[in-house]
Structure formats: C-alpha cells, structure tokens
Amino acid sequence: MTENKPSVTVCIPHWQVQKYMRICLRSIRKHSAKYDIQVIVVDNGSKDESLDYLRSLDWIILLERPEEKHTNWPRNVFTAWDYGLTHATGDYYITMHSDVFVRADDWLDPMLREINSHPKAAASGAWKLHLENPVYVFQKRVTRYMVKKIRQLLGSKKHVEWKVGHYPRDYCAMYRRDIIVENGLQFTPIQGAEGGLGRGGGYSIAAQLWNAGYQTPMIPVEEMRSKIAHIAHGTAAVRKEKPLRYERKQKKLEARTANFLAQQWVKNLEQDQRLDR
C-alpha cells in the first residue's frame, strides 16, 4: 500500500478490441490517482495489432495466453480472472470488462465503502448499468419467473426464487483478494453446481462466498453509473466473429455503441496518447 492509499489490482480479459481497451486503460490511468493501482491485462489469443499496443504499455502487467481462441468465450473470461489473481498484489481485486470506462476520480470509493461496511463483506458491486423501461423490466421478470414456476410444476427440480440484482455483476466488481485465495475460491463457474455457466456473470463467485459465510453488499445502480460507463456486449458490436444471436438486437447494440463512442469525453480519452506513457 502506498501512502495509505487503498491497494487495488484491476484485471481485464482482452481479445482483439483495441478500440475499447485503449479507452478503458486510459480512463483508469486518468482517474486513479487516489488509489495504489496495479493493472493486469490477460490477453486471450489476440492475433491483431491490439496485442502490439498492449505490449507497448510499460505500466500494465500483460499476461499472454496465445493458445486461447474466441470460441472459448465466455469461459476464457473467467479463467483469465483466475490467472490474473495469481499475479495480483492488491488487497482488493477488481474484475473488469474491456468495454467499461472510468469517468470519475473516486470511482472505487463506493465499492470500498461497501466492502468495508461489515467484517463479513467480501465483495461489492452493482447490478447491470443499462437502464430499461421499468414497466418492460417488470413484465420480463414476471414472465421469466412464471415460466420457471410452470417448469417446476411439470417436474423440474430446479429451485425457483424471485431474486433481482442480488449479486455484484462482474463487469466491474471488487473482491477481497485474501478471502478468495485463502478459501480456494475461483471465478470460473463451477460446472454442475450452483452458479454454473448458465447464470449471469459474477453469480458463481458470489454463491461460493455466500456458502463460505460471507456477504456481497450492493451499490445502487445510479451511483455506479456516475462513476463508470459500460457498453455491455461491446465485443459483439465491433467483432463480426462474436455477434449477438438476434439481428435486431445486434443492430441496436451497434447503434448504441456508435452513439456512446461519439461522446466528447470518450473521444478525449481516445485521443489522449499521453495516458499511454
């Protein structure tokens, strides 16, 4: 820890999205002066110029996994965080996506506040950042819940609960590194158990923490939105190898991404090469 600054390791999996990663890393560097930050990038087999860019940055730790392929997604995202953990030195460990961009100098404060709010708090974060019409969201939740209940009545043994926004999503979540290591926990979803690959990102590690007796306090979405921005499914917007399943959703994502990248604060980061040095 430096000058009593919180010691934090940020780990970001990457695959051929230099456009995002350049902005992501520059935003971290610009807005992290009040923290003792270590940044680890785990490259999952990039074959384009993005790898050369990452190699040119002497202020990050680049871990290369040339054997990885984009077809291994999403599992290689989780294994990247496990791999990064073995090189981490911070007291706190941040899982981050490459399409997340920092926008405030105190961006880690809400997570630090919550993770230090209780002796048993071992993680903190927020639910999905993108906002939808509340009526539509409620209808979607009710429909999904009813479908699961019907399946249960027809013989499904899967337990059904009405839970929304109850664990830190892994696009930007904080964990106590010592608790993860000492308890032998992993970010890679445990197959055949609670929190497998079928659940949302961050559920498996949260479930492991709950089972070990720890808590995962949440940050209000609006507060998190004031600190960072998240495109969500950003890779699908710029890499034809990983499109969304439905064409309509793909087109909406591409339009939303283009509008986001056109914002002046994002363009400023994209043009500020001083943050690379």
mmCIF file of C-alpha atoms in Angstrom, residues 99-197:
data_model
loop_
_atom_site.group_PDB
_atom_site.id
_atom_site.type_symbol
_atom_site.label_atom_id
_atom_site.label_comp_id
_atom_site.label_asym_id
_atom_site.label_seq_id
_atom_site.Cartn_x
_atom_site.Cartn_y
_atom_site.Cartn_z
ATOM 1 C CA ASP A 99 -15.897 -2.216 -22.547
ATOM 2 C CA VAL A 100 -16.005 -0.489 -19.148
ATOM 3 C CA PHE A 101 -14.743 3.096 -18.924
ATOM 4 C CA VAL A 102 -13.995 5.108 -15.777
ATOM 5 C CA ARG A 103 -15.451 8.598 -15.601
ATOM 6 C CA ALA A 104 -14.784 9.845 -12.013
ATOM 7 C CA ASP A 105 -11.699 10.250 -9.825
ATOM 8 C CA ASP A 106 -13.434 8.488 -6.917
ATOM 9 C CA TRP A 107 -14.690 5.554 -8.974
ATOM 10 C CA LEU A 108 -13.607 2.903 -6.478
ATOM 11 C CA ASP A 109 -14.982 4.643 -3.394
ATOM 12 C CA PRO A 110 -18.496 3.094 -3.480
ATOM 13 C CA MET A 111 -17.059 -0.420 -3.753
ATOM 14 C CA LEU A 112 -14.514 0.254 -0.994
ATOM 15 C CA ARG A 113 -17.275 1.676 1.208
ATOM 16 C CA GLU A 114 -19.474 -1.392 0.849
ATOM 17 C CA ILE A 115 -16.731 -3.999 1.099
ATOM 18 C CA ASN A 116 -15.592 -2.382 4.348
ATOM 19 C CA SER A 117 -19.121 -1.970 5.722
ATOM 20 C CA HIS A 118 -19.143 -5.304 7.557
ATOM 21 C CA PRO A 119 -16.472 -7.767 8.794
ATOM 22 C CA LYS A 120 -18.045 -10.484 6.650
ATOM 23 C CA ALA A 121 -18.268 -8.384 3.473
ATOM 24 C CA ALA A 122 -16.015 -9.994 0.868
ATOM 25 C CA ALA A 123 -17.247 -8.440 -2.387
ATOM 26 C CA SER A 124 -19.114 -5.407 -3.653
ATOM 27 C CA GLY A 125 -20.502 -4.124 -6.908
ATOM 28 C CA ALA A 126 -23.699 -3.234 -8.721
ATOM 29 C CA TRP A 127 -26.313 -4.752 -10.997
ATOM 30 C CA LYS A 128 -26.435 -4.089 -14.742
ATOM 31 C CA LEU A 129 -25.888 -0.435 -15.605
ATOM 32 C CA HIS A 130 -28.012 -0.088 -18.704
ATOM 33 C CA LEU A 131 -31.445 1.258 -17.854
ATOM 34 C CA GLU A 132 -34.657 -0.035 -19.406
ATOM 35 C CA ASN A 133 -38.288 1.000 -19.201
ATOM 36 C CA PRO A 134 -39.325 -0.086 -15.656
ATOM 37 C CA VAL A 135 -42.656 -1.495 -16.872
ATOM 38 C CA TYR A 136 -40.863 -3.599 -19.500
ATOM 39 C CA VAL A 137 -38.323 -4.809 -16.922
ATOM 40 C CA PHE A 138 -41.079 -5.826 -14.502
ATOM 41 C CA GLN A 139 -43.002 -7.666 -17.217
ATOM 42 C CA LYS A 140 -39.850 -9.509 -18.268
ATOM 43 C CA ARG A 141 -39.118 -10.562 -14.693
ATOM 44 C CA VAL A 142 -42.695 -11.770 -14.136
ATOM 45 C CA THR A 143 -42.679 -13.739 -17.401
ATOM 46 C CA ARG A 144 -39.372 -15.445 -16.642
ATOM 47 C CA TYR A 145 -40.467 -16.245 -13.102
ATOM 48 C CA MET A 146 -43.774 -17.738 -14.250
ATOM 49 C CA VAL A 147 -42.083 -19.846 -16.940
ATOM 50 C CA LYS A 148 -39.708 -21.262 -14.306
ATOM 51 C CA LYS A 149 -42.592 -21.947 -11.918
ATOM 52 C CA ILE A 150 -44.519 -23.775 -14.646
ATOM 53 C CA ARG A 151 -41.442 -25.890 -15.388
ATOM 54 C CA GLN A 152 -41.168 -26.634 -11.695
ATOM 55 C CA LEU A 153 -44.801 -27.783 -11.591
ATOM 56 C CA LEU A 154 -44.126 -30.015 -14.601
ATOM 57 C CA GLY A 155 -41.341 -31.791 -12.786
ATOM 58 C CA SER A 156 -38.277 -29.577 -12.864
ATOM 59 C CA LYS A 157 -36.287 -29.919 -9.633
ATOM 60 C CA LYS A 158 -34.566 -26.571 -10.061
ATOM 61 C CA HIS A 159 -35.256 -24.226 -7.158
ATOM 62 C CA VAL A 160 -37.067 -21.027 -8.197
ATOM 63 C CA GLU A 161 -36.644 -17.741 -6.319
ATOM 64 C CA TRP A 162 -37.693 -14.159 -7.031
ATOM 65 C CA LYS A 163 -34.291 -12.507 -6.889
ATOM 66 C CA VAL A 164 -33.217 -9.490 -8.877
ATOM 67 C CA GLY A 165 -29.976 -7.561 -8.641
ATOM 68 C CA HIS A 166 -28.735 -9.526 -5.661
ATOM 69 C CA TYR A 167 -25.079 -10.115 -6.566
ATOM 70 C CA PRO A 168 -22.249 -7.942 -7.993
ATOM 71 C CA ARG A 169 -22.075 -8.264 -11.771
ATOM 72 C CA ASP A 170 -18.567 -8.996 -12.930
ATOM 73 C CA TYR A 171 -18.200 -6.161 -15.462
ATOM 74 C CA CYS A 172 -16.762 -4.203 -12.526
ATOM 75 C CA ALA A 173 -16.823 -5.890 -9.121
ATOM 76 C CA MET A 174 -14.479 -5.783 -6.133
ATOM 77 C CA TYR A 175 -13.313 -8.731 -4.011
ATOM 78 C CA ARG A 176 -11.052 -9.167 -1.019
ATOM 79 C CA ARG A 177 -8.115 -10.980 -2.537
ATOM 80 C CA ASP A 178 -7.083 -12.761 0.667
ATOM 81 C CA ILE A 179 -10.553 -14.265 1.166
ATOM 82 C CA ILE A 180 -10.689 -15.597 -2.395
ATOM 83 C CA VAL A 181 -7.212 -17.113 -2.110
ATOM 84 C CA GLU A 182 -7.440 -18.468 1.435
ATOM 85 C CA ASN A 183 -10.773 -20.172 0.750
ATOM 86 C CA GLY A 184 -9.623 -21.621 -2.565
ATOM 87 C CA LEU A 185 -12.456 -19.952 -4.487
ATOM 88 C CA GLN A 186 -12.497 -19.407 -8.244
ATOM 89 C CA PHE A 187 -14.087 -17.073 -10.753
ATOM 90 C CA THR A 188 -14.527 -19.843 -13.313
ATOM 91 C CA PRO A 189 -18.129 -21.075 -12.841
ATOM 92 C CA ILE A 190 -18.378 -24.447 -11.194
ATOM 93 C CA GLN A 191 -19.968 -26.891 -13.605
ATOM 94 C CA GLY A 192 -22.914 -28.902 -12.353
ATOM 95 C CA ALA A 193 -23.256 -26.767 -9.227
ATOM 96 C CA GLU A 194 -24.985 -23.604 -8.115
ATOM 97 C CA GLY A 195 -23.562 -20.756 -10.171
ATOM 98 C CA GLY A 196 -22.668 -22.678 -13.344
ATOM 99 C CA LEU A 197 -22.182 -21.090 -16.747
#
